[in-house]
Amino acid sequence: MERGLLERDHELAQLAAAAREAADGAGSVALVFGEAGIGKSSLVKALPEVLPPGARVLLGECDDLTTRRPLGPFRDLVGSVGPELARVLTEGGDRHLVYDALRTELRRAPHPAVLVVEDVHWADEASLDALRFLVRRVERLPAMLVLTYRDDELGREHPLRHLLGQVSRAERVHRLPLSRLSAGAVRRLSAASQLDPVRVYEVTSGNPFFVAEVVAAGGTGGVPPTVVDAVLARLRGLDDATRDALEQLAVVPSAVERPLVKALLTDDVAELAAAEQRGLMVVTPERADFRHELIRRAIADSLPAARRIELNRSVLAALVAVPGSDASRIVHHAAEAGDLEAIARHGPGAAQDASRAGAHREAAAHLRLVLRHRERLTPTELAGLLEQYAVESYTIADSVAAVDAEREAVALRRSLGDARALGADLRWLSRIHWWAGDAEEARTAAREAIAVLEGAGDDRLLALALSNTSQLHMLSDRHAQAIAFGERAIDLARREGDAEILAHALNNVGSARWRAGDPLGRAQVEESLKVALGADEVEHACRAYANIIWSLLENLEYAEADRFLAPAMELADRAEHLGFLSYLNVEMALRRLAAGAWDDAEKYAEVGAHDFVPARCPALTVLGRVRVRRGRSGGDELLTQAWEIAVRSSELQRTGPVAAARAESAWLRGDRPAVTAAADTTFSEACRLDAAAHRAELGYWLAKAGQSVPADSSEHPYALQTAGHWREAALAWQTAGCPYEHAAALAESPDPDDKLSALAELDALGAEPLAHLIRGELRALGVRRIPRGPHAATRENPAGLTERQLQVMGLLAQGMTNVEIAERLVVSVRTVDNHVSAVLDKLGVRTRRQATARAVQLGMLPRR
């Protein structure tokens, strides 16, 4: 093995084994990560030597452009892949054609295909979407997906975080964190130099690239204090032409294709020969590239600003002169060169290209750059670009930017006197305000949109505005108003023959009727789903699915909700509608919370707890409720965040669940006044709106706190508990499949045996706070033999098992099969298979019997 790959045998062996499995059809994802210079690229370069015979390696790289190239790493594959993938990548446009062609390419013989995407921390949004698509399917492909990235550059909101979260749920994942070299390895690498290896190790901390550069700078003059100095030291002695060529290429943050090299350098690659001999550059017939990104950065960062501007102007001129040049690269170099005219001319086109490719972050960045120089635009041009920027910002969940841009667009349209455009912008402003969590502003804009469009002579835009207002009323439980506005929209949509608006309006009217107790409502929402699917209106189909599932969950019809969850998530997944996919994940989190599968609930809720505001509130509620019920810290803080979002929404569907969760938390810690404070106001709102589910739950907590609440005639289990009918409530919860609520209702029995049964169920769930209260009640009843609950060592968990894995371990010890465990925990057998495998692995055993013995030995199970 070459000296630069010391101490990487383990990682190469893992990749080789994964490739062999992929050749047999068991595809996987490999994550190779570490700091800059740690050797990720070197590991990738050595990979072909250890792969099975016939393996294909496809390599794409992400670039550190100001605004990334849409599908940049995949476009790098052109020339090494089949004609169909090359064609769709070259033509751009429909990203779903790209996805299908990628999947077909990875299936193509010979096997396995090893797709390497380097520096994913610089990936554009369209590339991240494509990788999400592949991650969800790679386990069924004869392929391995290798992603390299710098983990030390990933902030909390970095776009790559979402992809890594999805990778964590893949069936086969190999995580290969690359560590720094040991002092012994540094000693070997510096043995041929005159340098003190101890000093080399101190300066470089074992970073392989730093070590290589310091050693290469070498000599008797001592170790350069920084790697930049080491790189610049290697430039000394090069002639001016070579140094000029390196500086010119260093301002291009990607590999430089040969036509661009010819345009930039007088003597083409001949000027790079000396640099190549010194190991600074890698030159091939197709491109010229720096041997390491840090070399390029060191050279570029050493340049005076005036020199950088001059060099970027040269690149800009060369790109503009070549028809078909990547617009995002043109805009990058225009910005670096300070060419405002080029930014204004090419920025909108770059934004459109990025948006068509699904790279909405990049589209927004291009538009943001153009809008900084708005004085070059006419009012009509500016209004149009602001509208585009608002939509792109809405798509990437940048609510502040979306609202500000759409407000400015509305102001411009007012001054221009275009009623149709003004009405359309007001409708968009309403939608963006609601999405940002500001319901009152949404309603204000919605009212004005209708007023403007009533006389504008465009029935389609008017129908959109009416349906938007219907939706706002439906979400606020103003059912009569929602139905009135929605039916007008339905009439106009049918008259116009517009399936998109018809599906939207049917959804609003049907949901309002369903929530109001009208049995015809569900049929109308399902008609909305049918219309949307028939017209291939995926966004409206996803919304219909989401509303159907939400209503079923609210009505405790969990088994019925399961029928819709799978196809809904499959549709949103396939179409890459990430906003709806996030929302559906939160609905799945609510479903798993009800089933007592709290690890699963947290996993699904985490997906929605980020940027998408409509999903964030219920996601935080699930996460907070799980922590509260488990007695973990941080639950109340999460519920406080959820409450702030809920209050801004002014919607009971948001405030109701959060108020109930906060009341439950207060009850569990014994603070009755806090129970009343959390539930009282929202309970009054639920009564006013006749929202049975919220009224029943909030009334239950107020009654627990000693407040008098009106009799509730509904059959909701919480209403039954409030009326003292604990037995009927427990049966209802059990029938619905809600173990925590079943145990809580059963614990209200005066019979100690019932309380003991409830206690056993709560202990199995890990619901320590409620279990603690019930133990106190049993002691007050004089019960002497009260189970102590989970063993202390189990809670400390010396084997590092998750809560769900602890549950599985306990059931394994009872001799249950995986099928029986799946039935008990209400999960799939495949999920149990994975949990059992993880338990055996963490305990370091091979059989279930050995796992039980090891768990007893560690104190995780009682000795028999």
Short mmCIF file of N, CA, C and O in Angstrom, two decimals, residues 659-743:
data_model
loop_
_atom_site.label_atom_id
_atom_site.label_comp_id
_atom_site.label_asym_id
_atom_site.label_seq_id
_atom_site.Cartn_x
_atom_site.Cartn_y
_atom_site.Cartn_z
N ALA A 659 -51.45 21.94 24.29
CA ALA A 659 -52.02 22.24 25.61
C ALA A 659 -52.24 20.95 26.40
O ALA A 659 -51.95 20.90 27.61
N ALA A 660 -52.73 19.91 25.75
CA ALA A 660 -52.95 18.63 26.44
C ALA A 660 -51.64 18.04 26.92
O ALA A 660 -51.55 17.52 28.04
N ALA A 661 -50.59 18.11 26.09
CA ALA A 661 -49.29 17.56 26.48
C ALA A 661 -48.70 18.33 27.65
O ALA A 661 -48.11 17.75 28.58
N ARG A 662 -48.86 19.65 27.66
CA ARG A 662 -48.34 20.46 28.78
C ARG A 662 -49.13 20.18 30.06
O ARG A 662 -48.57 20.15 31.15
N ALA A 663 -50.44 19.97 29.91
CA ALA A 663 -51.26 19.65 31.08
C ALA A 663 -50.85 18.29 31.65
O ALA A 663 -50.74 18.12 32.88
N GLU A 664 -50.62 17.31 30.76
CA GLU A 664 -50.19 15.99 31.22
C GLU A 664 -48.85 16.08 31.96
O GLU A 664 -48.66 15.46 33.01
N SER A 665 -47.92 16.87 31.42
CA SER A 665 -46.63 17.03 32.06
C SER A 665 -46.78 17.63 33.45
O SER A 665 -46.16 17.18 34.43
N ALA A 666 -47.63 18.66 33.56
CA ALA A 666 -47.85 19.29 34.87
C ALA A 666 -48.47 18.30 35.85
O ALA A 666 -48.10 18.26 37.04
N TRP A 667 -49.41 17.47 35.37
CA TRP A 667 -50.04 16.47 36.24
C TRP A 667 -49.00 15.46 36.75
O TRP A 667 -48.98 15.11 37.94
N LEU A 668 -48.14 15.01 35.87
CA LEU A 668 -47.15 14.00 36.26
C LEU A 668 -46.16 14.53 37.29
O LEU A 668 -45.63 13.77 38.09
N ARG A 669 -45.92 15.83 37.27
CA ARG A 669 -45.01 16.38 38.28
C ARG A 669 -45.76 16.93 39.50
O ARG A 669 -45.17 17.56 40.38
N GLY A 670 -47.11 16.73 39.53
CA GLY A 670 -47.89 17.08 40.70
C GLY A 670 -48.25 18.55 40.83
O GLY A 670 -48.55 19.02 41.93
N ASP A 671 -48.25 19.29 39.73
CA ASP A 671 -48.52 20.73 39.76
C ASP A 671 -49.91 20.99 39.20
O ASP A 671 -50.10 21.28 38.02
N ARG A 672 -50.94 20.91 40.07
CA ARG A 672 -52.32 21.06 39.61
C ARG A 672 -52.62 22.45 39.06
O ARG A 672 -53.31 22.57 38.05
N PRO A 673 -52.14 23.53 39.69
CA PRO A 673 -52.40 24.85 39.09
C PRO A 673 -51.84 24.96 37.67
O PRO A 673 -52.45 25.60 36.81
N ALA A 674 -50.69 24.34 37.42
CA ALA A 674 -50.11 24.39 36.08
C ALA A 674 -50.95 23.60 35.09
O ALA A 674 -51.01 23.94 33.90
N VAL A 675 -51.63 22.54 35.57
CA VAL A 675 -52.54 21.79 34.70
C VAL A 675 -53.64 22.71 34.22
O VAL A 675 -53.96 22.78 33.01
N THR A 676 -54.24 23.43 35.14
CA THR A 676 -55.34 24.34 34.79
C THR A 676 -54.86 25.44 33.86
O THR A 676 -55.52 25.76 32.86
N ALA A 677 -53.70 26.01 34.17
CA ALA A 677 -53.16 27.09 33.33
C ALA A 677 -52.90 26.60 31.91
O ALA A 677 -53.13 27.33 30.94
N ALA A 678 -52.44 25.36 31.77
CA ALA A 678 -52.11 24.83 30.44
C ALA A 678 -53.35 24.53 29.63
O ALA A 678 -53.35 24.72 28.40
N ALA A 679 -54.43 24.07 30.27
CA ALA A 679 -55.57 23.53 29.52
C ALA A 679 -56.77 24.46 29.43
O ALA A 679 -57.57 24.34 28.48
N ASP A 680 -56.96 25.38 30.36
CA ASP A 680 -58.23 26.08 30.52
C ASP A 680 -58.66 26.87 29.27
O ASP A 680 -59.75 26.67 28.72
N THR A 681 -57.80 27.75 28.79
CA THR A 681 -58.18 28.63 27.67
C THR A 681 -58.45 27.82 26.40
O THR A 681 -59.43 28.06 25.68
N THR A 682 -57.58 26.85 26.13
CA THR A 682 -57.74 26.05 24.92
C THR A 682 -58.98 25.16 25.03
O THR A 682 -59.65 24.90 24.01
N PHE A 683 -59.31 24.70 26.23
CA PHE A 683 -60.53 23.93 26.43
C PHE A 683 -61.75 24.77 26.07
O PHE A 683 -62.68 24.29 25.40
N SER A 684 -61.77 26.02 26.49
CA SER A 684 -62.89 26.91 26.15
C SER A 684 -63.02 27.07 24.64
O SER A 684 -64.13 27.08 24.09
N GLU A 685 -61.88 27.19 23.95
CA GLU A 685 -61.91 27.31 22.50
C GLU A 685 -62.44 26.02 21.86
O GLU A 685 -63.22 26.06 20.89
N ALA A 686 -62.03 24.87 22.40
CA ALA A 686 -62.50 23.59 21.86
C ALA A 686 -64.01 23.46 22.05
O ALA A 686 -64.71 22.93 21.18
N CYS A 687 -64.52 23.93 23.19
CA CYS A 687 -65.97 23.89 23.43
C CYS A 687 -66.69 24.82 22.45
O CYS A 687 -67.74 24.46 21.89
N ARG A 688 -66.14 26.01 22.23
CA ARG A 688 -66.78 26.97 21.34
C ARG A 688 -66.85 26.43 19.91
O ARG A 688 -67.85 26.62 19.21
N LEU A 689 -65.80 25.74 19.48
CA LEU A 689 -65.74 25.21 18.12
C LEU A 689 -66.33 23.81 18.01
O LEU A 689 -66.36 23.23 16.92
N ASP A 690 -66.77 23.26 19.12
CA ASP A 690 -67.36 21.92 19.16
C ASP A 690 -66.40 20.87 18.59
O ASP A 690 -66.79 20.00 17.82
N ALA A 691 -65.14 20.97 19.01
CA ALA A 691 -64.11 20.02 18.57
C ALA A 691 -64.04 18.90 19.60
O ALA A 691 -63.38 19.03 20.65
N ALA A 692 -64.71 17.80 19.33
CA ALA A 692 -64.93 16.76 20.34
C ALA A 692 -63.65 16.18 20.91
O ALA A 692 -63.52 16.01 22.12
N ALA A 693 -62.68 15.84 20.05
CA ALA A 693 -61.47 15.17 20.54
C ALA A 693 -60.68 16.07 21.48
O ALA A 693 -60.26 15.65 22.57
N HIS A 694 -60.47 17.32 21.08
CA HIS A 694 -59.72 18.25 21.93
C HIS A 694 -60.51 18.59 23.19
O HIS A 694 -59.93 18.69 24.29
N ARG A 695 -61.82 18.76 23.06
CA ARG A 695 -62.66 19.07 24.23
C ARG A 695 -62.59 17.94 25.25
O ARG A 695 -62.45 18.18 26.45
N ALA A 696 -62.62 16.69 24.77
CA ALA A 696 -62.61 15.55 25.69
C ALA A 696 -61.28 15.44 26.42
O ALA A 696 -61.25 15.23 27.65
N GLU A 697 -60.15 15.58 25.70
CA GLU A 697 -58.85 15.40 26.34
C GLU A 697 -58.55 16.54 27.31
O GLU A 697 -58.11 16.31 28.44
N LEU A 698 -58.78 17.77 26.88
CA LEU A 698 -58.49 18.90 27.76
C LEU A 698 -59.43 18.91 28.96
O LEU A 698 -59.02 19.24 30.09
N GLY A 699 -60.70 18.54 28.74
CA GLY A 699 -61.63 18.47 29.87
C GLY A 699 -61.20 17.42 30.87
O GLY A 699 -61.35 17.60 32.09
N TYR A 700 -60.64 16.32 30.40
CA TYR A 700 -60.14 15.26 31.29
C TYR A 700 -59.05 15.80 32.21
O TYR A 700 -59.08 15.56 33.43
N TRP A 701 -58.08 16.54 31.63
CA TRP A 701 -56.98 17.04 32.48
C TRP A 701 -57.48 18.10 33.44
O TRP A 701 -57.01 18.16 34.61
N LEU A 702 -58.42 18.93 33.03
CA LEU A 702 -58.96 19.92 33.96
C LEU A 702 -59.69 19.23 35.12
O LEU A 702 -59.58 19.64 36.29
N ALA A 703 -60.44 18.17 34.81
CA ALA A 703 -61.11 17.43 35.86
C ALA A 703 -60.11 16.78 36.81
O ALA A 703 -60.32 16.75 38.03
N LYS A 704 -58.99 16.27 36.27
CA LYS A 704 -57.96 15.68 37.12
C LYS A 704 -57.38 16.72 38.07
O LYS A 704 -56.97 16.40 39.19
N ALA A 705 -57.35 17.97 37.60
CA ALA A 705 -56.80 19.04 38.44
C ALA A 705 -57.82 19.59 39.42
O ALA A 705 -57.53 20.53 40.15
N GLY A 706 -59.04 19.01 39.42
CA GLY A 706 -60.05 19.42 40.38
C GLY A 706 -61.01 20.47 39.86
O GLY A 706 -61.81 21.01 40.64
N GLN A 707 -60.95 20.78 38.56
CA GLN A 707 -61.86 21.77 37.99
C GLN A 707 -63.18 21.11 37.60
O GLN A 707 -63.23 19.93 37.23
N SER A 708 -64.23 21.89 37.64
CA SER A 708 -65.54 21.41 37.21
C SER A 708 -65.69 21.66 35.72
O SER A 708 -65.49 22.78 35.24
N VAL A 709 -66.01 20.61 34.96
CA VAL A 709 -66.18 20.76 33.51
C VAL A 709 -67.56 20.26 33.14
O VAL A 709 -68.11 19.36 33.79
N PRO A 710 -68.16 20.82 32.08
CA PRO A 710 -69.49 20.37 31.67
C PRO A 710 -69.47 18.90 31.26
O PRO A 710 -68.45 18.39 30.79
N ALA A 711 -70.60 18.24 31.42
CA ALA A 711 -70.70 16.84 31.01
C ALA A 711 -70.49 16.74 29.50
O ALA A 711 -70.98 17.57 28.74
N ASP A 712 -69.75 15.73 29.08
CA ASP A 712 -69.44 15.51 27.67
C ASP A 712 -70.15 14.24 27.22
O ASP A 712 -69.86 13.15 27.70
N SER A 713 -71.06 14.39 26.28
CA SER A 713 -71.86 13.25 25.85
C SER A 713 -71.19 12.39 24.78
O SER A 713 -71.74 11.39 24.34
N SER A 714 -70.00 12.79 24.34
CA SER A 714 -69.33 12.01 23.30
C SER A 714 -68.84 10.68 23.87
O SER A 714 -68.74 10.50 25.09
N GLU A 715 -68.52 9.75 22.99
CA GLU A 715 -68.02 8.44 23.40
C GLU A 715 -66.50 8.39 23.40
O GLU A 715 -65.92 7.31 23.43
N HIS A 716 -65.88 9.54 23.35
CA HIS A 716 -64.42 9.57 23.37
C HIS A 716 -63.91 8.97 24.69
O HIS A 716 -64.49 9.23 25.75
N PRO A 717 -62.85 8.15 24.66
CA PRO A 717 -62.37 7.53 25.90
C PRO A 717 -62.04 8.54 27.00
O PRO A 717 -62.28 8.27 28.19
N TYR A 718 -61.50 9.71 26.63
CA TYR A 718 -61.20 10.70 27.67
C TYR A 718 -62.49 11.22 28.31
O TYR A 718 -62.52 11.50 29.52
N ALA A 719 -63.55 11.36 27.51
CA ALA A 719 -64.83 11.79 28.07
C ALA A 719 -65.36 10.72 29.02
O ALA A 719 -65.93 11.03 30.08
N LEU A 720 -65.17 9.45 28.67
CA LEU A 720 -65.59 8.35 29.55
C LEU A 720 -64.82 8.39 30.86
O LEU A 720 -65.38 8.19 31.95
N GLN A 721 -63.51 8.66 30.79
CA GLN A 721 -62.71 8.72 32.02
C GLN A 721 -63.16 9.88 32.89
O GLN A 721 -63.23 9.76 34.12
N THR A 722 -63.43 11.01 32.26
CA THR A 722 -63.87 12.18 33.03
C THR A 722 -65.16 11.87 33.78
O THR A 722 -65.37 12.32 34.91
N ALA A 723 -66.02 11.06 33.15
CA ALA A 723 -67.30 10.69 33.77
C ALA A 723 -67.14 9.55 34.77
O ALA A 723 -68.14 9.11 35.36
N GLY A 724 -65.92 9.06 34.96
CA GLY A 724 -65.68 7.98 35.92
C GLY A 724 -65.84 6.59 35.36
O GLY A 724 -65.75 5.60 36.10
N HIS A 725 -66.05 6.47 34.05
CA HIS A 725 -66.24 5.15 33.42
C HIS A 725 -64.89 4.61 32.95
O HIS A 725 -64.64 4.43 31.76
N TRP A 726 -64.00 4.36 33.91
CA TRP A 726 -62.64 3.95 33.57
C TRP A 726 -62.60 2.60 32.83
O TRP A 726 -61.76 2.39 31.96
N ARG A 727 -63.51 1.69 33.21
CA ARG A 727 -63.47 0.37 32.58
C ARG A 727 -63.79 0.46 31.08
O ARG A 727 -63.09 -0.13 30.24
N GLU A 728 -64.85 1.22 30.74
CA GLU A 728 -65.21 1.38 29.34
C GLU A 728 -64.10 2.12 28.58
O GLU A 728 -63.80 1.80 27.43
N ALA A 729 -63.50 3.10 29.25
CA ALA A 729 -62.43 3.86 28.61
C ALA A 729 -61.22 2.96 28.34
O ALA A 729 -60.62 3.00 27.26
N ALA A 730 -60.87 2.12 29.34
CA ALA A 730 -59.73 1.22 29.16
C ALA A 730 -59.97 0.28 27.99
O ALA A 730 -59.07 0.01 27.19
N LEU A 731 -61.18 -0.22 27.87
CA LEU A 731 -61.50 -1.12 26.76
C LEU A 731 -61.40 -0.38 25.42
O LEU A 731 -60.88 -0.92 24.43
N ALA A 732 -61.87 0.87 25.40
CA ALA A 732 -61.81 1.66 24.17
C ALA A 732 -60.37 1.93 23.76
O ALA A 732 -60.00 1.82 22.58
N TRP A 733 -59.53 2.26 24.75
CA TRP A 733 -58.12 2.48 24.44
C TRP A 733 -57.45 1.19 23.96
O TRP A 733 -56.64 1.21 23.03
N GLN A 734 -57.78 0.09 24.58
CA GLN A 734 -57.20 -1.19 24.18
C GLN A 734 -57.62 -1.55 22.76
O GLN A 734 -56.82 -2.01 21.94
N THR A 735 -58.90 -1.32 22.44
CA THR A 735 -59.39 -1.61 21.10
C THR A 735 -58.70 -0.74 20.06
O THR A 735 -58.38 -1.20 18.95
N ALA A 736 -58.45 0.51 20.41
CA ALA A 736 -57.77 1.42 19.48
C ALA A 736 -56.30 1.10 19.32
O ALA A 736 -55.68 1.49 18.34
N GLY A 737 -55.72 0.36 20.30
CA GLY A 737 -54.30 0.01 20.21
C GLY A 737 -53.40 1.04 20.85
O GLY A 737 -52.32 1.33 20.33
N CYS A 738 -53.82 1.60 22.00
CA CYS A 738 -53.06 2.65 22.71
C CYS A 738 -52.67 2.13 24.10
O CYS A 738 -53.42 2.32 25.07
N PRO A 739 -51.51 1.47 24.24
CA PRO A 739 -51.17 0.83 25.52
C PRO A 739 -50.96 1.80 26.67
O PRO A 739 -51.33 1.50 27.81
N TYR A 740 -50.36 2.97 26.42
CA TYR A 740 -50.14 3.91 27.53
C TYR A 740 -51.47 4.43 28.06
O TYR A 740 -51.70 4.44 29.28
N GLU A 741 -52.34 4.85 27.16
CA GLU A 741 -53.64 5.36 27.59
C GLU A 741 -54.47 4.25 28.24
O GLU A 741 -55.22 4.51 29.20
N HIS A 742 -54.34 3.02 27.71
CA HIS A 742 -55.05 1.89 28.32
C HIS A 742 -54.60 1.70 29.76
O HIS A 742 -55.41 1.53 30.68
N ALA A 743 -53.28 1.73 29.99
CA ALA A 743 -52.75 1.55 31.34
C ALA A 743 -53.19 2.69 32.25
O ALA A 743 -53.55 2.46 33.42
#
